[in-house]
Amino acid sequence: MVVQGKVDLECSTTTASLSRQERVDFRLMTFVDGGGLLTTPGANLRGPADLAGKRIAVIPGTTTEKALAEYLKTEFITVQTVRVKDHAEGFAALEQDQADAFASTAAC
């Protein structure tokens, strides 16, 4: 939406990649962190092997989705992907027991 001129500023989890920096300015980024999984205590996810067969919510088209898919492939772990439209829907999927974890990247 920034590229299309529909908004002037974004504060979200968009990854500052080199290709994106060619089209928009990321100067105001103040904090970057890696991806992670938010889970509930009842999910009993202690390590990567525990992900097998679990429902992992992720926002389609994000760098998190790509990184998660690549990681799971290299580790030979099969999960059920639950596609959510945004962070609020990812949190709701956890709260409503529709997902065992929500994969996301933190940045602001």
Coordinates of C-alpha atoms in Angstrom, one line a residue:
M1 CA 0.0 0.0 0.0
V2 CA 3.0 2.3 0.6
V3 CA 4.2 1.6 -3.0
Q4 CA 0.8 2.3 -4.4
G5 CA 0.5 5.6 -2.4
K6 CA -2.5 4.5 -0.5
V7 CA -0.8 5.0 2.9
D8 CA 2.2 7.1 3.9
L9 CA 3.5 5.0 6.8
E10 CA 3.4 1.4 8.0
C11 CA 4.2 0.1 11.4
S12 CA 4.0 -3.6 11.2
T13 CA 5.9 -6.8 10.7
T14 CA 7.1 -6.2 7.1
T15 CA 10.6 -7.5 6.7
A16 CA 13.1 -4.9 5.4
S17 CA 14.6 -6.8 2.5
L18 CA 16.9 -5.4 -0.1
S19 CA 14.3 -5.7 -2.8
R20 CA 11.8 -3.8 -0.7
Q21 CA 14.3 -1.1 0.2
E22 CA 14.6 -0.4 -3.6
R23 CA 10.9 0.7 -3.5
V24 CA 10.2 2.1 -0.1
D25 CA 12.1 3.7 2.8
F26 CA 12.7 1.7 6.0
R27 CA 14.7 4.4 7.9
L28 CA 12.4 4.6 10.9
M29 CA 12.8 1.0 11.9
T30 CA 13.8 0.9 15.5
F31 CA 13.6 -2.8 16.5
V32 CA 13.9 -6.0 14.6
D33 CA 13.6 -9.5 15.9
G34 CA 13.4 -13.0 14.4
G35 CA 10.3 -15.2 13.9
G36 CA 8.8 -17.1 16.7
L37 CA 5.8 -19.2 17.7
L38 CA 3.2 -18.1 20.2
T39 CA 1.6 -21.1 21.9
T40 CA -0.8 -21.8 24.7
P41 CA 0.4 -23.8 27.8
G42 CA -1.8 -26.8 26.8
A43 CA -0.1 -27.1 23.4
N44 CA 2.9 -28.8 25.1
L45 CA 5.3 -27.5 22.4
R46 CA 8.8 -27.7 23.9
G47 CA 10.9 -28.1 20.8
P48 CA 10.9 -28.5 17.0
A49 CA 10.0 -32.2 17.1
D50 CA 6.8 -31.4 19.0
L51 CA 5.5 -29.5 16.0
A52 CA 4.8 -32.7 14.1
G53 CA 1.1 -33.0 13.3
K54 CA 0.3 -29.7 15.0
R55 CA -1.9 -26.8 13.6
I56 CA 0.3 -23.8 13.0
A57 CA -1.4 -20.5 12.1
V58 CA 0.4 -18.2 9.8
I59 CA -0.4 -15.1 7.7
P60 CA -0.2 -16.1 3.9
G61 CA 2.3 -14.2 1.7
T62 CA 4.6 -13.2 4.6
T63 CA 8.3 -13.8 5.0
T64 CA 7.3 -15.7 8.1
E65 CA 5.2 -18.2 6.1
K66 CA 8.2 -18.7 3.7
A67 CA 10.7 -19.1 6.5
L68 CA 8.5 -21.5 8.4
A69 CA 7.9 -23.7 5.3
E70 CA 11.6 -23.8 4.6
Y71 CA 12.5 -24.7 8.2
L72 CA 9.8 -27.5 8.4
K73 CA 11.0 -28.9 5.1
T74 CA 14.6 -29.1 6.1
E75 CA 13.7 -30.7 9.5
F76 CA 11.2 -33.2 7.8
I77 CA 8.4 -31.9 10.0
T78 CA 4.8 -32.0 8.7
V79 CA 2.3 -29.7 10.2
Q80 CA -1.2 -28.5 9.4
T81 CA -1.1 -24.9 8.2
V82 CA -3.9 -22.7 9.4
R83 CA -4.1 -19.6 7.2
V84 CA -5.1 -16.4 9.0
K85 CA -5.6 -12.9 7.6
D86 CA -3.8 -10.9 10.3
H87 CA -2.4 -11.0 13.8
A88 CA -5.8 -10.6 15.4
E89 CA -7.1 -13.6 13.6
G90 CA -3.9 -15.6 14.6
F91 CA -4.4 -14.8 18.2
A92 CA -8.1 -15.7 17.9
A93 CA -7.2 -19.0 16.4
L94 CA -5.1 -19.8 19.5
E95 CA -7.8 -18.6 21.9
Q96 CA -10.5 -20.7 20.1
D97 CA -8.4 -23.8 19.9
Q98 CA -8.2 -23.7 16.1
A99 CA -4.4 -23.6 16.2
D100 CA -1.7 -25.0 18.5
A101 CA 0.7 -22.1 17.6
F102 CA 0.8 -18.8 15.7
A103 CA 4.0 -18.1 13.7
S104 CA 4.9 -14.5 13.4
T105 CA 7.8 -12.0 13.2
A106 CA 8.1 -9.1 15.6
A107 CA 9.2 -5.8 14.2
C108 CA 8.4 -2.2 14.8

